[in-house]
Amino acid sequence: MVLEGNPEVGSPQTSDLRHPGSKGSCVLSSLVEDAQPGEEPLKYGELIVLGYNGCLASGDKGRRRSRLALSRRPHANGVKPDVMHHISTPLVSKALSNRGQHSISYTLSRSHSVIVEYTQDSDTDMFQIGRSTENMIDFVVTDTSPGGGASEGPSAQSTISRYACRILCDRRPPYTARIYAAGFDASSNIFLGERAAKWRTPDGLMDGLTTNGVLVMHPAGGFSEDSAPGVWREISVCGNVYTLRDSRSAQQRGKLVENESNVLQDGSLIDLCGATLLWRTPAGLLRAPTLKQLEAQRQEANAARPQCPVGLSTLAFPSPARGRTAPDKQQPWVYVRCGHVHGYHGWGCRRGRGPQARECPLCRLVGPYVPLWLGQEAGLCLDPGPPSHAFAPCGHVCSEKTARYWAQTPLPHGTHAFHAACPFCGAWLTGEHGCVRLIFQGPLD
């Protein structure tokens, strides 16, 4: 299958990638039964963008939202490798002009390109993710600000690719989901230019990486109470797994990791260089708290009538229906270094230590003093435990295991930096542990 040497101009050389058992096999399995009228389609899983706490600030609309369910399509739209052509560059535009033919073009030099044609696959559904708002993108993702909050409008400096990645889900049990770098554009093509990282694999096929890369981290022990962060890897255009490059856009690829795959697991993180997504499986979501449980926890916390230990006012978490605007009068505030919860007060400021630096009146520790906000994106929680811990310095509240997991999970930032961040707002975590146990004072009566 390996074709050596440059082909003559106008004389494309072709390799048939179709053989049983390979990724390019054209052997079609029998179709699965589709959902009947009135039935909910089978759900493969959900993608949740970190940093939005349940909803975009302007509201979830269409394909631009903070969370997207991937469900079985009425008709399969997956594709798989079919035929590989070695051709001269003048023929590239002609070969890529067929919008109905999916293909990946690898430009090796000005006089030599390799084009891999893809054929329809009735066994898989394909979902595409990227910054582009064109119709072939199923999930439109924009940059999330690392300092907390999100940048929802188009960004001139965006580092997220217009066609960032694609996920192929098996339409048959166990409904495996696999991720691949790059998505097909409006012409059904993926184009890797001369400067893109690309190479010929030992079996004579082609593979490559996108400019800023698609990184994936699978948690150790699944996404549950016993989870621990895994190792960040890079996914290639063909779905192979590599160690990270020296920098995000370096032309030299990392080493192939043969014992790992591109299969998404419950809790897998997908980083698109500007936004990070969490993959949750249907089984994993059944273990996560529901919105009703989160609301019940809020009401239970308020029913305990926590009080400010100094002002003696009763504190209460506001309803999520209010949204995160200005803090409510009864909003609990916390000193994030010690965890003592108070009502808002204006004393304790320390000059030269920043506007948020306050001295706790109970233990005298000086640090940020911020309002507490309940984490409302249930899919980010590892367990339905009580809201006992807050991230520092943003003040988002969740269970202890959820807080400790995210506090020790480094998220990619820039070309080669990693920071732990609050999953609810994206703020970089500070302090020794990145989170603090909340210390409430009960009513005195």
Coordinates of C-alpha atoms in Angstrom, one line a residue:
M1 CA 0.0 0.0 0.0
V2 CA 3.0 2.3 0.5
L3 CA 3.6 4.4 -2.7
E4 CA 7.1 5.6 -3.0
G5 CA 8.4 8.5 -5.0
N6 CA 6.5 11.5 -6.5
P7 CA 3.8 10.6 -9.1
E8 CA 4.0 12.1 -12.5
V9 CA 2.0 15.3 -13.1
G10 CA -1.5 14.4 -14.2
S11 CA -1.1 10.8 -13.2
P12 CA -2.7 10.2 -9.8
Q13 CA -1.8 7.0 -8.0
T14 CA -4.5 5.4 -6.0
S15 CA -4.6 3.0 -3.1
D16 CA -7.8 1.2 -2.1
L17 CA -8.1 1.4 1.7
R18 CA -11.1 -1.0 1.8
H19 CA -10.3 -4.3 3.3
P20 CA -12.2 -6.2 6.0
G21 CA -11.3 -5.3 9.6
S22 CA -9.6 -2.0 8.8
K23 CA -10.8 1.5 9.5
G24 CA -11.6 1.9 5.8
S25 CA -13.7 -1.3 5.5
C26 CA -16.7 -1.0 3.3
V27 CA -18.4 -4.0 4.8
L28 CA -21.7 -2.6 6.1
S29 CA -23.4 -3.9 9.1
S30 CA -27.2 -4.1 9.3
L31 CA -29.0 -0.9 10.3
V32 CA -30.2 -0.4 13.8
E33 CA -33.8 0.4 14.5
D34 CA -34.6 4.1 14.6
A35 CA -36.7 5.8 17.3
Q36 CA -40.4 5.4 16.6
P37 CA -42.6 8.5 16.3
G38 CA -43.1 10.1 19.7
E39 CA -40.1 8.3 21.2
E40 CA -37.0 10.2 22.4
P41 CA -34.0 9.3 20.3
L42 CA -31.2 7.3 22.0
K43 CA -28.6 9.6 23.6
Y44 CA -24.9 8.8 23.1
G45 CA -23.8 11.4 25.7
E46 CA -23.6 15.1 26.4
L47 CA -20.9 17.7 26.0
I48 CA -20.6 20.5 28.6
V49 CA -18.5 23.6 28.1
L50 CA -16.5 24.5 31.3
G51 CA -17.0 28.0 32.6
Y52 CA -20.7 28.8 32.0
N53 CA -22.4 27.3 35.1
G54 CA -25.4 25.9 33.3
C55 CA -26.2 28.5 30.6
L56 CA -24.7 31.2 28.5
A57 CA -25.1 34.7 29.8
S58 CA -27.2 35.5 26.8
G59 CA -29.1 32.3 27.0
D60 CA -28.6 28.9 25.2
K61 CA -29.8 29.4 21.6
G62 CA -29.7 26.8 18.8
R63 CA -26.3 25.3 18.3
R64 CA -24.6 27.9 20.5
R65 CA -25.1 26.8 24.0
S66 CA -23.2 25.6 27.1
R67 CA -24.4 22.0 26.9
L68 CA -25.3 19.8 24.0
A69 CA -26.8 16.3 23.9
L70 CA -25.5 14.0 21.1
S71 CA -28.4 11.7 20.0
R72 CA -28.8 9.1 17.4
R73 CA -29.7 10.7 14.1
P74 CA -32.7 9.6 12.0
H75 CA -30.2 8.6 9.3
A76 CA -26.5 7.7 9.7
N77 CA -24.1 10.5 8.5
G78 CA -20.8 9.0 9.6
V79 CA -17.9 8.6 7.1
K80 CA -14.8 6.3 7.0
P81 CA -11.6 6.2 4.9
D82 CA -12.0 4.7 1.5
V83 CA -9.4 5.4 -1.2
M84 CA -6.0 7.2 -1.0
H85 CA -4.7 9.2 -4.0
H86 CA -1.1 10.4 -4.6
I87 CA -1.5 13.3 -7.0
S88 CA 0.2 16.4 -8.3
T89 CA -0.9 19.7 -6.7
P90 CA -2.6 21.1 -9.9
L91 CA -5.1 18.3 -9.6
V92 CA -5.9 19.0 -5.9
S93 CA -8.6 21.6 -6.5
K94 CA -10.3 19.4 -9.0
A95 CA -10.2 16.4 -6.6
L96 CA -11.7 18.5 -3.8
S97 CA -14.4 20.2 -5.8
N98 CA -17.0 17.4 -5.2
R99 CA -19.0 18.7 -2.2
G100 CA -20.7 15.3 -1.8
Q101 CA -17.3 13.5 -1.3
H102 CA -15.7 13.8 2.1
S103 CA -11.9 13.9 1.9
I104 CA -8.7 14.9 3.8
S105 CA -5.9 16.5 1.8
Y106 CA -2.3 16.3 3.0
T107 CA 0.0 18.8 1.1
L108 CA 3.5 17.3 1.3
S109 CA 5.2 19.7 -1.2
R110 CA 4.3 22.1 -4.0
S111 CA 4.3 19.2 -6.4
H112 CA 2.9 16.3 -4.3
S113 CA -0.3 15.9 -2.2
V114 CA -2.1 12.9 -0.8
I115 CA -5.9 12.9 -0.7
V116 CA -7.8 10.4 1.3
E117 CA -11.4 10.0 0.2
Y118 CA -14.0 9.0 2.7
T119 CA -17.1 7.0 2.1
Q120 CA -20.5 6.9 3.9
D121 CA -20.6 4.7 7.0
S122 CA -24.1 3.5 7.9
D123 CA -22.9 2.3 11.3
T124 CA -21.9 5.7 12.8
D125 CA -23.2 9.2 13.4
M126 CA -20.9 12.2 13.1
F127 CA -21.0 15.4 15.1
Q128 CA -18.8 18.3 14.4
I129 CA -17.6 21.0 16.8
G130 CA -15.9 24.3 16.1
R131 CA -16.1 28.1 16.1
S132 CA -17.8 28.3 12.7
T133 CA -21.5 29.0 12.6
E134 CA -21.9 27.2 9.2
N135 CA -24.5 24.4 9.1
M136 CA -22.1 21.5 9.1
I137 CA -21.0 22.5 12.7
D138 CA -23.4 20.9 15.3
F139 CA -21.9 22.6 18.3
V140 CA -20.7 26.2 18.0
V141 CA -18.0 26.9 20.7
T142 CA -16.4 30.2 21.4
D143 CA -13.5 31.2 23.6
T144 CA -13.9 31.1 27.4
S145 CA -12.1 33.7 29.4
P146 CA -9.6 32.1 31.8
G147 CA -10.2 34.8 34.4
G148 CA -13.8 33.8 34.9
G149 CA -16.9 34.3 32.7
A150 CA -17.0 33.7 29.0
S151 CA -16.4 35.6 25.8
E152 CA -19.5 34.7 23.8
G153 CA -19.1 37.0 20.8
P154 CA -16.8 36.4 17.8
S155 CA -13.2 37.0 18.8
A156 CA -10.6 38.3 16.3
Q157 CA -7.9 36.6 18.4
S158 CA -9.7 33.3 18.8
T159 CA -7.5 30.2 19.0
I160 CA -10.4 27.8 18.5
S161 CA -10.5 26.4 15.0
R162 CA -13.5 27.0 12.8
Y163 CA -13.7 23.2 12.3
A164 CA -12.0 22.0 15.5
C165 CA -12.9 18.3 15.9
R166 CA -15.5 15.6 15.1
I167 CA -17.0 12.9 17.2
L168 CA -18.2 9.6 15.6
C169 CA -20.7 7.5 17.7
D170 CA -21.5 3.9 16.9
R171 CA -25.2 3.5 16.2
R172 CA -25.0 -0.1 17.7
P173 CA -24.4 -1.0 21.3
P174 CA -22.3 -0.2 23.3
Y175 CA -22.6 3.2 21.3
T176 CA -18.9 3.9 21.5
A177 CA -17.9 7.6 20.9
R178 CA -14.6 8.4 19.3
I179 CA -13.0 11.8 18.8
Y180 CA -10.9 13.0 15.9
A181 CA -9.0 16.3 15.4
A182 CA -10.4 18.6 12.7
G183 CA -13.8 18.7 11.1
F184 CA -15.0 18.8 7.5
D185 CA -15.7 22.2 6.1
A186 CA -18.5 23.4 3.8
S187 CA -17.0 21.5 0.9
S188 CA -16.7 18.3 3.0
N189 CA -12.9 18.6 3.1
I190 CA -10.2 18.7 5.7
F191 CA -7.1 20.5 4.4
L192 CA -3.7 20.1 6.0
G193 CA -1.3 22.6 4.4
E194 CA 2.4 22.3 3.8
R195 CA 3.3 23.7 7.2
A196 CA 0.9 21.5 9.2
A197 CA 2.3 18.6 11.1
K198 CA 1.7 15.5 9.1
W199 CA 3.4 12.2 8.3
R200 CA 3.1 8.8 6.7
T201 CA 2.3 6.0 9.2
P202 CA 4.1 2.6 9.2
D203 CA 1.2 1.0 7.3
G204 CA 1.6 3.5 4.5
L205 CA -1.4 5.7 5.4
M206 CA -1.4 9.4 6.3
D207 CA -2.0 11.3 9.6
G208 CA -1.6 14.8 10.9
L209 CA -2.3 17.3 13.6
T210 CA -4.3 20.6 13.5
T211 CA -2.6 24.0 14.1
N212 CA -3.4 24.4 17.8
G213 CA -4.3 20.7 18.4
V214 CA -7.1 18.9 20.1
L215 CA -6.1 17.6 23.6
V216 CA -7.9 14.9 25.6
M217 CA -7.6 13.8 29.2
H218 CA -9.4 10.7 30.4
P219 CA -9.8 10.6 34.2
A220 CA -8.4 7.7 36.2
G221 CA -11.1 5.7 37.9
G222 CA -13.9 7.1 35.8
F223 CA -15.8 10.3 36.7
S224 CA -17.0 9.4 40.2
E225 CA -16.1 9.9 43.8
D226 CA -12.9 8.0 43.4
S227 CA -11.7 9.9 40.3
A228 CA -8.2 11.3 39.8
P229 CA -7.0 13.4 36.8
G230 CA -5.4 11.5 34.0
V231 CA -2.7 12.6 31.5
W232 CA -3.3 15.1 28.7
R233 CA -2.8 13.7 25.2
E234 CA -3.1 15.0 21.7
I235 CA -5.6 13.4 19.2
S236 CA -4.6 13.3 15.5
V237 CA -6.8 13.8 12.5
C238 CA -7.1 10.0 12.2
G239 CA -7.9 9.5 15.9
N240 CA -4.5 8.3 17.1
V241 CA -3.1 9.3 20.5
Y242 CA 0.2 11.1 20.9
T243 CA 2.1 12.8 23.8
L244 CA 1.9 16.6 23.8
R245 CA 4.1 18.6 21.5
D246 CA 6.7 20.9 23.0
S247 CA 4.3 23.8 22.4
R248 CA 0.7 23.9 21.2
S249 CA 1.5 24.6 17.5
A250 CA 4.9 23.0 17.1
Q251 CA 5.4 21.1 13.9
Q252 CA 7.1 18.2 15.5
R253 CA 4.5 15.7 16.8
G254 CA 4.8 13.9 20.1
K255 CA 5.3 10.1 20.6
L256 CA 2.6 7.6 19.6
V257 CA 0.9 6.2 22.7
E258 CA -0.1 2.8 21.5
N259 CA -1.9 1.5 24.6
E260 CA -4.4 4.4 24.6
S261 CA -7.3 5.2 22.3
N262 CA -9.5 8.1 21.2
V263 CA -12.6 6.5 22.8
L264 CA -14.3 9.0 25.0
Q265 CA -15.1 7.9 28.6
D266 CA -17.4 9.4 31.2
G267 CA -15.5 12.5 32.4
S268 CA -13.2 12.8 29.4
L269 CA -12.0 16.4 28.9
I270 CA -11.6 17.8 25.4
D271 CA -9.5 21.0 25.0
L272 CA -9.9 23.0 21.8
C273 CA -7.3 25.7 22.7
G274 CA -9.7 28.3 24.0
A275 CA -12.5 26.2 25.5
T276 CA -12.6 22.9 27.4
L277 CA -15.5 20.5 27.1
L278 CA -16.5 17.7 29.4
W279 CA -18.0 14.4 28.0
R280 CA -20.7 12.7 30.1
T281 CA -22.2 9.4 29.2
P282 CA -25.9 8.6 29.9
A283 CA -24.8 6.2 32.7
G284 CA -22.6 8.8 34.2
L285 CA -25.3 11.4 34.2
L286 CA -27.6 9.1 36.1
R287 CA -25.0 9.2 39.0
A288 CA -24.8 13.0 38.9
P289 CA -27.1 15.2 40.9
T290 CA -30.2 16.5 39.2
L291 CA -31.3 20.1 39.1
K292 CA -34.1 19.2 41.6
Q293 CA -31.5 17.8 44.0
L294 CA -29.4 20.9 43.7
E295 CA -32.5 23.0 44.4
A296 CA -33.4 20.8 47.4
Q297 CA -29.8 21.3 48.7
R298 CA -30.2 25.0 48.4
Q299 CA -33.4 25.0 50.3
E300 CA -32.0 22.8 53.0
A301 CA -29.0 25.0 53.4
N302 CA -31.3 28.1 53.8
A303 CA -33.6 26.2 56.1
A304 CA -30.7 25.8 58.5
R305 CA -30.8 29.6 58.9
P306 CA -27.0 30.3 58.9
Q307 CA -26.1 33.6 60.4
C308 CA -23.4 36.1 60.0
P309 CA -21.2 35.6 63.2
V310 CA -20.7 39.4 63.5
G311 CA -23.8 41.1 62.1
L312 CA -26.1 38.2 63.3
S313 CA -28.2 38.6 60.1
T314 CA -29.7 35.5 58.6
L315 CA -28.0 34.3 55.3
A316 CA -29.6 32.6 52.3
F317 CA -28.4 31.4 48.9
P318 CA -30.4 33.2 46.2
S319 CA -32.6 31.3 43.8
P320 CA -30.8 30.4 40.5
A321 CA -33.7 32.0 38.7
R322 CA -32.3 35.4 39.7
G323 CA -29.1 34.7 37.7
R324 CA -25.7 35.8 38.8
T325 CA -26.0 39.6 38.9
A326 CA -25.3 41.7 42.0
P327 CA -25.2 39.8 45.3
D328 CA -28.5 39.6 47.3
K329 CA -28.7 41.4 50.7
Q330 CA -28.8 38.0 52.4
Q331 CA -26.1 36.5 50.2
P332 CA -23.5 34.6 52.2
W333 CA -19.9 35.8 51.7
V334 CA -16.7 33.9 52.6
Y335 CA -13.1 34.6 53.5
V336 CA -11.6 32.1 51.0
R337 CA -8.4 31.6 53.1
C338 CA -10.2 30.3 56.2
G339 CA -13.7 29.5 55.0
H340 CA -15.6 31.5 57.6
V341 CA -18.9 32.5 56.1
H342 CA -20.3 36.0 56.9
G343 CA -22.9 38.4 55.6
Y344 CA -21.5 41.4 53.6
H345 CA -19.7 44.1 55.5
G346 CA -17.4 46.9 54.6
W347 CA -14.8 46.6 57.3
G348 CA -11.5 44.7 57.4
C349 CA -9.9 46.1 54.2
R350 CA -6.1 46.1 54.1
R351 CA -4.4 48.8 52.2
G352 CA -1.9 47.7 49.6
R353 CA -3.3 44.2 49.6
G354 CA -5.8 44.7 46.8
P355 CA -9.5 45.6 46.8
Q356 CA -10.6 42.1 47.8
A357 CA -8.1 41.6 50.6
R358 CA -9.9 41.6 53.9
E359 CA -9.1 40.4 57.4
C360 CA -11.5 37.8 58.8
P361 CA -12.8 39.1 62.2
L362 CA -12.9 35.5 63.6
C363 CA -9.4 34.2 62.8
R364 CA -7.5 37.4 61.5
L365 CA -6.4 35.7 58.2
V366 CA -6.2 38.2 55.4
G367 CA -7.3 37.2 51.9
P368 CA -10.1 37.5 49.3
Y369 CA -13.6 38.1 50.6
V370 CA -16.2 37.1 48.0
P371 CA -19.9 36.2 47.7
L372 CA -20.8 32.5 47.5
W373 CA -22.6 31.2 44.5
L374 CA -24.0 27.7 44.1
G375 CA -22.7 25.6 41.2
Q376 CA -25.7 25.1 38.9
E377 CA -24.2 22.8 36.2
A378 CA -25.0 19.4 37.6
G379 CA -23.0 17.6 35.0
L380 CA -19.8 19.0 36.4
C381 CA -20.4 17.4 39.8
L382 CA -18.8 14.0 40.7
D383 CA -21.4 13.2 43.3
P384 CA -24.6 14.5 44.8
G385 CA -22.9 15.4 48.1
P386 CA -23.9 18.5 50.1
P387 CA -22.5 21.9 49.0
S388 CA -19.8 22.1 51.6
H389 CA -16.8 23.6 49.8
A390 CA -16.1 26.7 47.7
F391 CA -13.5 27.4 45.0
A392 CA -10.9 30.1 45.7
P393 CA -11.1 32.9 44.7
C394 CA -14.4 32.8 42.8
G395 CA -16.7 31.4 45.6
H396 CA -18.6 28.8 43.6
V397 CA -20.0 26.1 45.9
C398 CA -20.2 22.4 45.4
S399 CA -19.5 19.1 47.2
E400 CA -16.2 18.3 48.7
K401 CA -15.2 15.6 46.2
T402 CA -16.2 17.8 43.3
A403 CA -14.2 20.7 44.6
R404 CA -11.1 18.6 45.3
Y405 CA -11.2 16.9 41.9
W406 CA -11.3 20.1 39.9
A407 CA -8.8 21.8 42.2
Q408 CA -6.2 19.1 41.2
T409 CA -7.1 19.0 37.5
P410 CA -4.8 21.2 35.4
L411 CA -6.5 22.6 32.4
P412 CA -4.6 23.8 29.3
H413 CA -4.0 27.5 28.8
G414 CA -2.1 29.1 26.0
T415 CA 0.7 27.3 24.2
H416 CA 2.2 25.3 27.0
A417 CA 0.7 26.4 30.3
F418 CA -1.7 24.6 32.6
H419 CA -3.9 25.9 35.4
A420 CA -6.5 24.4 37.7
A421 CA -9.7 26.4 37.2
C422 CA -13.2 26.6 38.6
P423 CA -15.4 24.5 36.3
F424 CA -18.4 26.7 36.8
C425 CA -16.8 30.1 35.8
G426 CA -13.3 29.3 34.5
A427 CA -11.5 31.4 37.1
W428 CA -8.0 30.2 37.8
L429 CA -7.8 28.7 41.3
T430 CA -5.5 30.2 44.0
G431 CA -4.3 29.2 47.4
E432 CA -2.7 26.0 48.6
H433 CA -5.6 23.8 47.9
G434 CA -7.7 25.8 45.3
C435 CA -10.8 25.3 47.5
V436 CA -11.9 25.8 51.1
R437 CA -14.3 24.1 53.5
L438 CA -17.1 26.4 54.4
I439 CA -17.7 27.2 58.1
F440 CA -21.2 28.4 58.8
Q441 CA -22.6 29.6 62.1
G442 CA -26.0 28.4 63.0
P443 CA -28.8 30.5 64.5
L444 CA -28.3 31.5 68.1
D445 CA -31.9 31.0 69.2

